[in-house]
Tab-separated table of N, CA and C in Angstrom:
chain	number	residue	atom	x	y	z
A	24	UNK	N	15.158	-13.344	-7.898
A	24	UNK	CA	14.792	-13.402	-6.498
A	24	UNK	C	13.694	-12.369	-6.256
A	25	UNK	N	12.609	-12.731	-5.570
A	25	UNK	CA	11.544	-11.777	-5.286
A	25	UNK	C	12.083	-10.625	-4.451
A	26	UNK	N	11.503	-9.488	-4.673
A	26	UNK	CA	11.961	-8.282	-4.005
A	26	UNK	C	10.785	-7.647	-3.288
A	27	UNK	N	10.982	-7.249	-2.064
A	27	UNK	CA	9.957	-6.544	-1.311
A	27	UNK	C	10.640	-5.426	-0.534
A	28	UNK	N	9.969	-4.304	-0.453
A	28	UNK	CA	10.569	-3.122	0.161
A	28	UNK	C	9.532	-2.483	1.082
A	29	UNK	N	9.998	-1.816	2.129
A	29	UNK	CA	9.095	-1.104	3.034
A	29	UNK	C	9.568	0.332	3.190
A	30	UNK	N	8.620	1.193	3.404
A	30	UNK	CA	8.931	2.586	3.670
A	30	UNK	C	7.840	3.112	4.580
A	31	UNK	N	8.188	3.681	5.691
A	31	UNK	CA	7.220	4.234	6.615
A	31	UNK	C	7.460	5.723	6.707
A	32	UNK	N	6.400	6.465	6.695
A	32	UNK	CA	6.506	7.910	6.768
A	32	UNK	C	5.564	8.408	7.844
A	33	UNK	N	6.088	9.164	8.777
A	33	UNK	CA	5.244	9.790	9.776
A	33	UNK	C	4.649	11.049	9.154
A	34	UNK	N	3.519	11.451	9.668
A	34	UNK	CA	2.844	12.614	9.130
A	34	UNK	C	3.711	13.853	9.293
A	35	UNK	N	4.040	14.460	8.194
A	35	UNK	CA	4.785	15.712	8.173
A	35	UNK	C	4.178	16.558	7.075
A	36	UNK	N	4.194	17.843	7.256
A	36	UNK	CA	3.742	18.680	6.164
A	36	UNK	C	4.841	19.668	5.829
A	37	UNK	N	4.794	20.123	4.622
A	37	UNK	CA	5.813	21.025	4.129
A	37	UNK	C	5.135	22.258	3.579
A	38	UNK	N	5.857	23.315	3.464
A	38	UNK	CA	5.313	24.549	2.917
A	38	UNK	C	5.396	24.605	1.405
A	39	UNK	N	5.972	23.597	0.779
A	39	UNK	CA	6.105	23.647	-0.669
A	39	UNK	C	4.758	23.396	-1.334
A	40	UNK	N	4.522	24.060	-2.439
A	40	UNK	CA	3.230	23.942	-3.111
A	40	UNK	C	3.007	22.560	-3.692
A	41	UNK	N	4.073	21.834	-4.032
A	41	UNK	CA	3.879	20.508	-4.608
A	41	UNK	C	3.300	19.526	-3.589
A	42	UNK	N	3.396	19.845	-2.299
A	42	UNK	CA	2.824	18.975	-1.277
A	42	UNK	C	1.340	19.237	-1.054
A	43	UNK	N	0.803	20.297	-1.601
A	43	UNK	CA	-0.607	20.608	-1.434
A	43	UNK	C	-1.372	19.945	-2.567
A	44	UNK	N	-2.144	18.934	-2.207
A	44	UNK	CA	-2.869	18.160	-3.205
A	44	UNK	C	-4.358	18.340	-2.948
A	45	UNK	N	-5.081	18.792	-3.933
A	45	UNK	CA	-6.494	19.094	-3.772
A	45	UNK	C	-7.382	18.019	-4.381
A	46	UNK	N	-6.886	16.799	-4.475
A	46	UNK	CA	-7.678	15.710	-5.042
A	46	UNK	C	-8.921	15.458	-4.198
A	47	UNK	N	-9.945	14.991	-4.852
A	47	UNK	CA	-11.142	14.586	-4.116
A	47	UNK	C	-11.049	13.103	-3.814
A	48	UNK	N	-11.879	12.645	-2.903
A	48	UNK	CA	-11.847	11.244	-2.494
A	48	UNK	C	-12.357	10.346	-3.625
A	49	UNK	N	-11.659	9.255	-3.826
A	49	UNK	CA	-12.067	8.230	-4.790
A	49	UNK	C	-12.887	7.216	-3.993
A	50	UNK	N	-14.144	7.061	-4.347
A	50	UNK	CA	-15.033	6.226	-3.548
A	50	UNK	C	-15.191	4.804	-4.065
A	51	UNK	N	-14.850	4.562	-5.326
A	51	UNK	CA	-15.052	3.217	-5.867
A	51	UNK	C	-13.718	2.589	-6.259
A	52	UNK	N	-13.625	1.317	-5.999
A	52	UNK	CA	-12.462	0.529	-6.385
A	52	UNK	C	-12.947	-0.905	-6.495
A	53	UNK	N	-12.583	-1.578	-7.559
A	53	UNK	CA	-12.974	-2.969	-7.757
A	53	UNK	C	-11.802	-3.863	-7.367
A	54	UNK	N	-12.019	-4.694	-6.355
A	54	UNK	CA	-10.959	-5.563	-5.838
A	54	UNK	C	-10.919	-6.876	-6.606
A	55	UNK	N	-9.703	-7.303	-6.987
A	55	UNK	CA	-9.552	-8.615	-7.603
A	55	UNK	C	-9.418	-9.664	-6.493
A	56	UNK	N	-9.420	-10.928	-6.863
A	56	UNK	CA	-9.369	-12.013	-5.877
A	56	UNK	C	-8.106	-11.962	-5.022
A	57	UNK	N	-6.985	-11.655	-5.628
A	57	UNK	CA	-5.729	-11.591	-4.880
A	57	UNK	C	-5.789	-10.494	-3.829
A	58	UNK	N	-6.314	-9.342	-4.187
A	58	UNK	CA	-6.432	-8.234	-3.236
A	58	UNK	C	-7.363	-8.601	-2.087
A	59	UNK	N	-8.500	-9.201	-2.415
A	59	UNK	CA	-9.464	-9.593	-1.389
A	59	UNK	C	-8.844	-10.597	-0.424
A	60	UNK	N	-8.115	-11.565	-0.959
A	60	UNK	CA	-7.453	-12.554	-0.115
A	60	UNK	C	-6.405	-11.902	0.781
A	61	UNK	N	-5.659	-10.961	0.237
A	61	UNK	CA	-4.612	-10.302	1.013
A	61	UNK	C	-5.198	-9.443	2.130
A	62	UNK	N	-6.309	-8.785	1.869
A	62	UNK	CA	-6.997	-8.013	2.921
A	62	UNK	C	-7.333	-8.942	4.090
A	63	UNK	N	-7.906	-10.090	3.784
A	63	UNK	CA	-8.287	-11.050	4.830
A	63	UNK	C	-7.049	-11.564	5.560
A	64	UNK	N	-6.012	-11.927	4.815
A	64	UNK	CA	-4.784	-12.443	5.434
A	64	UNK	C	-4.148	-11.418	6.373
A	65	UNK	N	-4.078	-10.170	5.937
A	65	UNK	CA	-3.474	-9.127	6.771
A	65	UNK	C	-4.291	-8.923	8.038
A	66	UNK	N	-5.601	-8.824	7.896
A	66	UNK	CA	-6.429	-8.615	9.087
A	66	UNK	C	-6.433	-9.835	9.997
A	67	UNK	N	-6.441	-11.039	9.435
A	67	UNK	CA	-6.357	-12.247	10.272
A	67	UNK	C	-5.047	-12.257	11.050
A	68	UNK	N	-3.951	-11.873	10.392
A	68	UNK	CA	-2.668	-11.820	11.079
A	68	UNK	C	-2.708	-10.799	12.215
A	69	UNK	N	-3.219	-9.610	11.928
A	69	UNK	CA	-3.270	-8.571	12.963
A	69	UNK	C	-4.088	-9.036	14.169
A	70	UNK	N	-5.232	-9.628	13.924
A	70	UNK	CA	-6.080	-10.104	15.014
A	70	UNK	C	-5.358	-11.196	15.808
A	71	UNK	N	-4.626	-12.079	15.117
A	71	UNK	CA	-3.879	-13.149	15.806
A	71	UNK	C	-2.801	-12.588	16.724
A	72	UNK	N	-2.380	-11.357	16.450
A	72	UNK	CA	-1.360	-10.692	17.269
A	72	UNK	C	-1.979	-9.780	18.328
A	73	UNK	N	-3.296	-9.828	18.467
A	73	UNK	CA	-3.989	-8.987	19.451
A	73	UNK	C	-4.169	-7.548	18.995
A	74	UNK	N	-4.042	-7.315	17.683
A	74	UNK	CA	-4.177	-5.968	17.128
A	74	UNK	C	-5.549	-5.789	16.484
A	75	UNK	N	-5.929	-4.553	16.305
A	75	UNK	CA	-7.194	-4.253	15.642
A	75	UNK	C	-7.122	-4.600	14.165
A	76	UNK	N	-8.231	-5.108	13.608
A	76	UNK	CA	-8.259	-5.260	12.146
A	76	UNK	C	-8.309	-3.862	11.524
A	77	UNK	N	-7.848	-3.768	10.296
A	77	UNK	CA	-7.830	-2.486	9.597
A	77	UNK	C	-9.037	-2.384	8.670
A	78	UNK	N	-9.607	-1.208	8.608
A	78	UNK	CA	-10.716	-0.961	7.696
A	78	UNK	C	-10.162	-0.593	6.323
A	79	UNK	N	-10.698	-1.220	5.295
A	79	UNK	CA	-10.268	-0.942	3.929
A	79	UNK	C	-10.932	0.346	3.448
A	80	UNK	N	-10.130	1.201	2.842
A	80	UNK	CA	-10.645	2.444	2.239
A	80	UNK	C	-10.321	2.410	0.755
A	81	UNK	N	-11.350	2.524	-0.076
A	81	UNK	CA	-11.186	2.456	-1.519
A	81	UNK	C	-10.213	3.502	-2.045
A	82	UNK	N	-10.239	4.685	-1.489
A	82	UNK	CA	-9.329	5.748	-1.941
A	82	UNK	C	-7.867	5.315	-1.797
A	83	UNK	N	-7.550	4.652	-0.692
A	83	UNK	CA	-6.172	4.210	-0.476
A	83	UNK	C	-5.817	3.100	-1.459
A	84	UNK	N	-6.757	2.217	-1.736
A	84	UNK	CA	-6.497	1.161	-2.728
A	84	UNK	C	-6.270	1.779	-4.105
A	85	UNK	N	-7.028	2.810	-4.428
A	85	UNK	CA	-6.850	3.502	-5.708
A	85	UNK	C	-5.454	4.118	-5.797
A	86	UNK	N	-5.006	4.766	-4.713
A	86	UNK	CA	-3.653	5.354	-4.704
A	86	UNK	C	-2.595	4.251	-4.799
A	87	UNK	N	-2.859	3.098	-4.189
A	87	UNK	CA	-1.949	1.954	-4.296
A	87	UNK	C	-1.877	1.466	-5.742
A	88	UNK	N	-3.023	1.387	-6.395
A	88	UNK	CA	-3.061	0.947	-7.789
A	88	UNK	C	-2.320	1.926	-8.704
A	89	UNK	N	-2.480	3.219	-8.449
A	89	UNK	CA	-1.736	4.213	-9.233
A	89	UNK	C	-0.240	3.957	-9.141
A	90	UNK	N	0.229	3.619	-7.931
A	90	UNK	CA	1.665	3.375	-7.777
A	90	UNK	C	2.086	2.098	-8.506
A	91	UNK	N	1.279	1.060	-8.430
A	91	UNK	CA	1.600	-0.163	-9.183
A	91	UNK	C	1.690	0.135	-10.677
A	92	UNK	N	0.757	0.898	-11.189
A	92	UNK	CA	0.772	1.244	-12.617
A	92	UNK	C	2.012	2.045	-12.969
A	93	UNK	N	2.425	2.949	-12.077
A	93	UNK	CA	3.660	3.710	-12.280
A	93	UNK	C	4.863	2.762	-12.351
A	94	UNK	N	4.925	1.821	-11.398
A	94	UNK	CA	6.068	0.899	-11.383
A	94	UNK	C	6.103	0.041	-12.646
A	95	UNK	N	4.948	-0.430	-13.090
A	95	UNK	CA	4.889	-1.237	-14.310
A	95	UNK	C	5.311	-0.401	-15.518
A	96	UNK	N	4.760	0.776	-15.631
A	96	UNK	CA	5.050	1.644	-16.777
A	96	UNK	C	6.534	2.005	-16.858
A	97	UNK	N	7.169	2.168	-15.696
A	97	UNK	CA	8.571	2.597	-15.655
A	97	UNK	C	9.538	1.455	-15.389
A	98	UNK	N	9.026	0.231	-15.298
A	98	UNK	CA	9.845	-0.952	-15.072
A	98	UNK	C	10.758	-0.786	-13.854
A	99	UNK	N	10.144	-0.376	-12.728
A	99	UNK	CA	10.870	-0.171	-11.481
A	99	UNK	C	10.072	-0.783	-10.326
A	100	UNK	N	10.757	-0.992	-9.222
A	100	UNK	CA	10.112	-1.383	-7.968
A	100	UNK	C	10.688	-0.445	-6.916
A	101	UNK	N	9.899	0.557	-6.536
A	101	UNK	CA	10.406	1.569	-5.621
A	101	UNK	C	9.268	2.346	-4.971
A	102	UNK	N	9.637	3.310	-4.174
A	102	UNK	CA	8.669	4.154	-3.465
A	102	UNK	C	8.623	5.566	-4.050
A	103	UNK	N	8.982	5.714	-5.319
A	103	UNK	CA	8.924	7.040	-5.936
A	103	UNK	C	7.576	7.689	-5.656
A	104	UNK	N	7.609	8.963	-5.343
A	104	UNK	CA	6.415	9.775	-5.124
A	104	UNK	C	5.587	9.334	-3.921
A	105	UNK	N	6.225	8.614	-2.977
A	105	UNK	CA	5.506	8.247	-1.762
A	105	UNK	C	4.996	9.484	-1.037
A	106	UNK	N	5.821	10.525	-0.977
A	106	UNK	CA	5.399	11.728	-0.248
A	106	UNK	C	4.125	12.302	-0.846
A	107	UNK	N	3.987	12.273	-2.162
A	107	UNK	CA	2.760	12.768	-2.799
A	107	UNK	C	1.562	11.891	-2.421
A	108	UNK	N	1.745	10.556	-2.406
A	108	UNK	CA	0.654	9.664	-2.001
A	108	UNK	C	0.290	9.906	-0.544
A	109	UNK	N	1.315	10.018	0.291
A	109	UNK	CA	1.091	10.265	1.709
A	109	UNK	C	0.363	11.590	1.927
A	110	UNK	N	0.827	12.639	1.271
A	110	UNK	CA	0.178	13.953	1.415
A	110	UNK	C	-1.265	13.908	0.946
A	111	UNK	N	-1.524	13.178	-0.136
A	111	UNK	CA	-2.890	13.054	-0.626
A	111	UNK	C	-3.772	12.398	0.440
A	112	UNK	N	-3.295	11.325	1.031
A	112	UNK	CA	-4.081	10.605	2.039
A	112	UNK	C	-4.256	11.452	3.297
A	113	UNK	N	-3.243	12.212	3.662
A	113	UNK	CA	-3.352	13.128	4.800
A	113	UNK	C	-4.381	14.213	4.506
A	114	UNK	N	-4.274	14.833	3.325
A	114	UNK	CA	-5.167	15.942	2.990
A	114	UNK	C	-6.593	15.511	2.701
A	115	UNK	N	-6.759	14.414	1.978
A	115	UNK	CA	-8.094	13.985	1.562
A	115	UNK	C	-8.811	13.215	2.663
A	116	UNK	N	-8.076	12.381	3.398
A	116	UNK	CA	-8.715	11.502	4.382
A	116	UNK	C	-8.449	11.903	5.830
A	117	UNK	N	-7.584	12.875	6.044
A	117	UNK	CA	-7.291	13.319	7.401
A	117	UNK	C	-6.393	12.376	8.183
A	118	UNK	N	-5.501	11.687	7.503
A	118	UNK	CA	-4.597	10.739	8.172
A	118	UNK	C	-3.628	11.474	9.092
A	119	UNK	N	-3.285	10.814	10.193
A	119	UNK	CA	-2.242	11.304	11.098
A	119	UNK	C	-0.873	10.797	10.661
A	120	UNK	N	-0.836	9.564	10.156
A	120	UNK	CA	0.408	8.996	9.650
A	120	UNK	C	0.084	7.992	8.568
A	121	UNK	N	1.076	7.761	7.711
A	121	UNK	CA	0.907	6.889	6.550
A	121	UNK	C	2.166	6.035	6.406
A	122	UNK	N	1.993	4.769	6.066
A	122	UNK	CA	3.115	3.869	5.807
A	122	UNK	C	2.833	3.065	4.547
A	123	UNK	N	3.865	2.509	3.979
A	123	UNK	CA	3.706	1.799	2.703
A	123	UNK	C	4.603	0.564	2.655
A	124	UNK	N	4.035	-0.540	2.206
A	124	UNK	CA	4.791	-1.740	1.851
A	124	UNK	C	4.596	-1.986	0.363
A	125	UNK	N	5.655	-2.386	-0.304
A	125	UNK	CA	5.525	-2.818	-1.692
A	125	UNK	C	6.209	-4.170	-1.832
A	126	UNK	N	5.804	-4.887	-2.843
A	126	UNK	CA	6.421	-6.176	-3.137
A	126	UNK	C	6.302	-6.419	-4.631
A	127	UNK	N	7.107	-7.348	-5.115
A	127	UNK	CA	7.147	-7.622	-6.547
A	127	UNK	C	7.382	-9.105	-6.785
A	128	UNK	N	6.624	-9.652	-7.691
A	128	UNK	CA	6.854	-10.982	-8.237
A	128	UNK	C	6.524	-12.117	-7.272
A	129	UNK	N	5.620	-11.906	-6.329
A	129	UNK	CA	5.123	-13.000	-5.502
A	129	UNK	C	3.872	-13.543	-6.166
A	130	UNK	N	3.789	-14.862	-6.265
A	130	UNK	CA	2.696	-15.494	-7.009
A	130	UNK	C	1.391	-15.450	-6.228
A	131	UNK	N	1.454	-15.689	-4.907
A	131	UNK	CA	0.233	-15.762	-4.109
A	131	UNK	C	0.205	-14.661	-3.058
A	132	UNK	N	-0.980	-14.311	-2.581
A	132	UNK	CA	-1.059	-13.332	-1.499
A	132	UNK	C	-0.346	-13.830	-0.238
A	133	UNK	N	-0.427	-15.130	0.036
A	133	UNK	CA	0.240	-15.691	1.213
A	133	UNK	C	1.755	-15.548	1.106
A	134	UNK	N	2.306	-15.751	-0.097
A	134	UNK	CA	3.762	-15.620	-0.234
A	134	UNK	C	4.207	-14.167	-0.056
A	135	UNK	N	3.417	-13.218	-0.524
A	135	UNK	CA	3.751	-11.802	-0.312
A	135	UNK	C	3.677	-11.463	1.173
A	136	UNK	N	2.610	-11.918	1.850
A	136	UNK	CA	2.488	-11.654	3.284
A	136	UNK	C	3.631	-12.315	4.055
A	137	UNK	N	3.982	-13.528	3.709
A	137	UNK	CA	5.089	-14.218	4.386
A	137	UNK	C	6.395	-13.447	4.226
A	138	UNK	N	6.635	-12.938	3.035
A	138	UNK	CA	7.850	-12.146	2.811
A	138	UNK	C	7.836	-10.885	3.667
A	139	UNK	N	6.714	-10.216	3.730
A	139	UNK	CA	6.608	-9.016	4.567
A	139	UNK	C	6.840	-9.354	6.032
A	140	UNK	N	6.298	-10.485	6.483
A	140	UNK	CA	6.460	-10.867	7.889
A	140	UNK	C	7.896	-11.273	8.214
A	141	UNK	N	8.649	-11.693	7.230
A	141	UNK	CA	10.048	-12.065	7.440
A	141	UNK	C	11.003	-10.882	7.313
A	142	UNK	N	10.474	-9.712	7.087
A	142	UNK	CA	11.271	-8.493	6.980
A	142	UNK	C	10.878	-7.564	8.136
A	143	UNK	N	11.826	-7.182	8.981
A	143	UNK	CA	11.479	-6.349	10.141
A	143	UNK	C	10.729	-5.057	9.786
A	144	UNK	N	11.124	-4.386	8.737
A	144	UNK	CA	10.453	-3.140	8.367
A	144	UNK	C	9.026	-3.362	7.896
A	145	UNK	N	8.831	-4.383	7.079
A	145	UNK	CA	7.487	-4.700	6.600
A	145	UNK	C	6.598	-5.138	7.758
A	146	UNK	N	7.160	-5.985	8.595
A	146	UNK	CA	6.401	-6.486	9.741
A	146	UNK	C	5.996	-5.329	10.652
A	147	UNK	N	6.888	-4.370	10.835
A	147	UNK	CA	6.557	-3.204	11.658
A	147	UNK	C	5.346	-2.461	11.092
A	148	UNK	N	5.271	-2.341	9.778
A	148	UNK	CA	4.102	-1.707	9.181
A	148	UNK	C	2.854	-2.563	9.384
A	149	UNK	N	2.977	-3.868	9.153
A	149	UNK	CA	1.826	-4.764	9.314
A	149	UNK	C	1.292	-4.749	10.738
A	150	UNK	N	2.180	-4.572	11.700
A	150	UNK	CA	1.795	-4.566	13.107
A	150	UNK	C	1.678	-3.145	13.658
A	151	UNK	N	1.770	-2.154	12.802
A	151	UNK	CA	1.809	-0.767	13.232
A	151	UNK	C	0.499	-0.248	13.791
A	152	UNK	N	0.608	0.909	14.387
A	152	UNK	CA	-0.540	1.596	14.993
A	152	UNK	C	-1.320	2.300	13.885
A	153	UNK	N	-2.033	1.490	13.108
A	153	UNK	CA	-2.834	1.995	11.997
A	153	UNK	C	-4.296	1.612	12.194
A	154	UNK	N	-5.168	2.321	11.496
A	154	UNK	CA	-6.608	2.059	11.597
A	154	UNK	C	-7.227	1.654	10.260
A	155	UNK	N	-6.596	2.039	9.170
A	155	UNK	CA	-7.144	1.815	7.834
A	155	UNK	C	-6.023	1.412	6.874
A	156	UNK	N	-6.421	0.853	5.755
A	156	UNK	CA	-5.430	0.553	4.732
A	156	UNK	C	-6.109	0.356	3.389
A	157	UNK	N	-5.264	0.274	2.382
A	157	UNK	CA	-5.709	-0.047	1.036
A	157	UNK	C	-4.677	-0.962	0.415
A	158	UNK	N	-5.100	-1.701	-0.584
A	158	UNK	CA	-4.213	-2.687	-1.207
A	158	UNK	C	-4.474	-2.728	-2.695
A	159	UNK	N	-3.422	-2.895	-3.450
A	159	UNK	CA	-3.561	-3.143	-4.881
A	159	UNK	C	-2.533	-4.182	-5.289
A	160	UNK	N	-2.991	-5.132	-6.067
A	160	UNK	CA	-2.105	-6.124	-6.682
A	160	UNK	C	-2.396	-6.062	-8.171
A	161	UNK	N	-1.408	-5.611	-8.921
A	161	UNK	CA	-1.573	-5.373	-10.348
A	161	UNK	C	-0.617	-6.263	-11.128
A	162	UNK	N	-1.145	-6.904	-12.147
A	162	UNK	CA	-0.335	-7.793	-12.978
A	162	UNK	C	0.178	-7.016	-14.187
A	163	UNK	N	1.486	-7.094	-14.408
A	163	UNK	CA	2.070	-6.500	-15.602
A	163	UNK	C	1.589	-7.336	-16.796
A	164	UNK	N	0.866	-6.725	-17.734
A	164	UNK	CA	0.315	-7.510	-18.845
A	164	UNK	C	1.382	-8.108	-19.765
A	165	UNK	N	2.572	-7.534	-19.766
A	165	UNK	CA	3.643	-8.046	-20.629
A	165	UNK	C	4.412	-9.208	-20.005
A	166	UNK	N	4.595	-9.173	-18.684
A	166	UNK	CA	5.420	-10.189	-18.027
A	166	UNK	C	4.603	-11.165	-17.182
A	167	UNK	N	3.385	-10.778	-16.817
A	167	UNK	CA	2.569	-11.606	-15.937
A	167	UNK	C	2.974	-11.521	-14.474
A	168	UNK	N	3.949	-10.693	-14.160
A	168	UNK	CA	4.410	-10.554	-12.776
A	168	UNK	C	3.534	-9.572	-12.005
A	169	UNK	N	3.401	-9.850	-10.714
A	169	UNK	CA	2.523	-9.048	-9.856
A	169	UNK	C	3.310	-7.978	-9.100
A	170	UNK	N	2.698	-6.813	-9.017
A	170	UNK	CA	3.201	-5.686	-8.239
A	170	UNK	C	2.208	-5.446	-7.102
A	171	UNK	N	2.732	-5.332	-5.895
A	171	UNK	CA	1.908	-5.145	-4.705
A	171	UNK	C	2.215	-3.788	-4.082
A	172	UNK	N	1.192	-3.021	-3.791
A	172	UNK	CA	1.350	-1.824	-2.971
A	172	UNK	C	0.281	-1.871	-1.905
A	173	UNK	N	0.701	-1.718	-0.652
A	173	UNK	CA	-0.156	-1.775	0.513
A	173	UNK	C	0.141	-0.504	1.321
A	174	UNK	N	-0.836	0.385	1.374
A	174	UNK	CA	-0.650	1.652	2.102
A	174	UNK	C	-1.513	1.621	3.370
A	175	UNK	N	-0.863	1.966	4.467
A	175	UNK	CA	-1.514	1.996	5.784
A	175	UNK	C	-1.734	3.443	6.214
A	176	UNK	N	-2.766	3.657	7.024
A	176	UNK	CA	-3.014	5.001	7.538
A	176	UNK	C	-3.587	4.903	8.940
A	177	UNK	N	-3.254	5.883	9.748
A	177	UNK	CA	-3.891	6.056	11.051
A	177	UNK	C	-4.705	7.318	10.993
A	178	UNK	N	-5.938	7.195	11.408
A	178	UNK	CA	-6.827	8.367	11.417
A	178	UNK	C	-7.153	8.730	12.838
């Protein structure tokens, strides 16, 4: 059965040193066809709901891809290290808040979006008060299954 999970995090900072990330902005990201289609589908949906379209930021897509690679490498579907991704986006891009949707094993971008829309938590992120986002859809080379990470940000 396909699995999709949502996690939303409001902007919070901590005094711990592990939350301080000094990464520089990643400016380039090459989008595959599935990612490009999903960007259009998400923005078309938002506009149909009277919401602003989201601007794609390559840095966020890169962080999304890193998480997909982590999930593939560790054979998991989860939000491990979301706080580190969120802190990076807050520190590097000046985000006020960050949210994340993930999905696994959906064949088409439309099926992943449909699953997110049928889940209250995912739908809340898709319809959330965000201004930017990034997307990565990565295929596990061993299984052929797709991993989706979609990170939202408000600036």
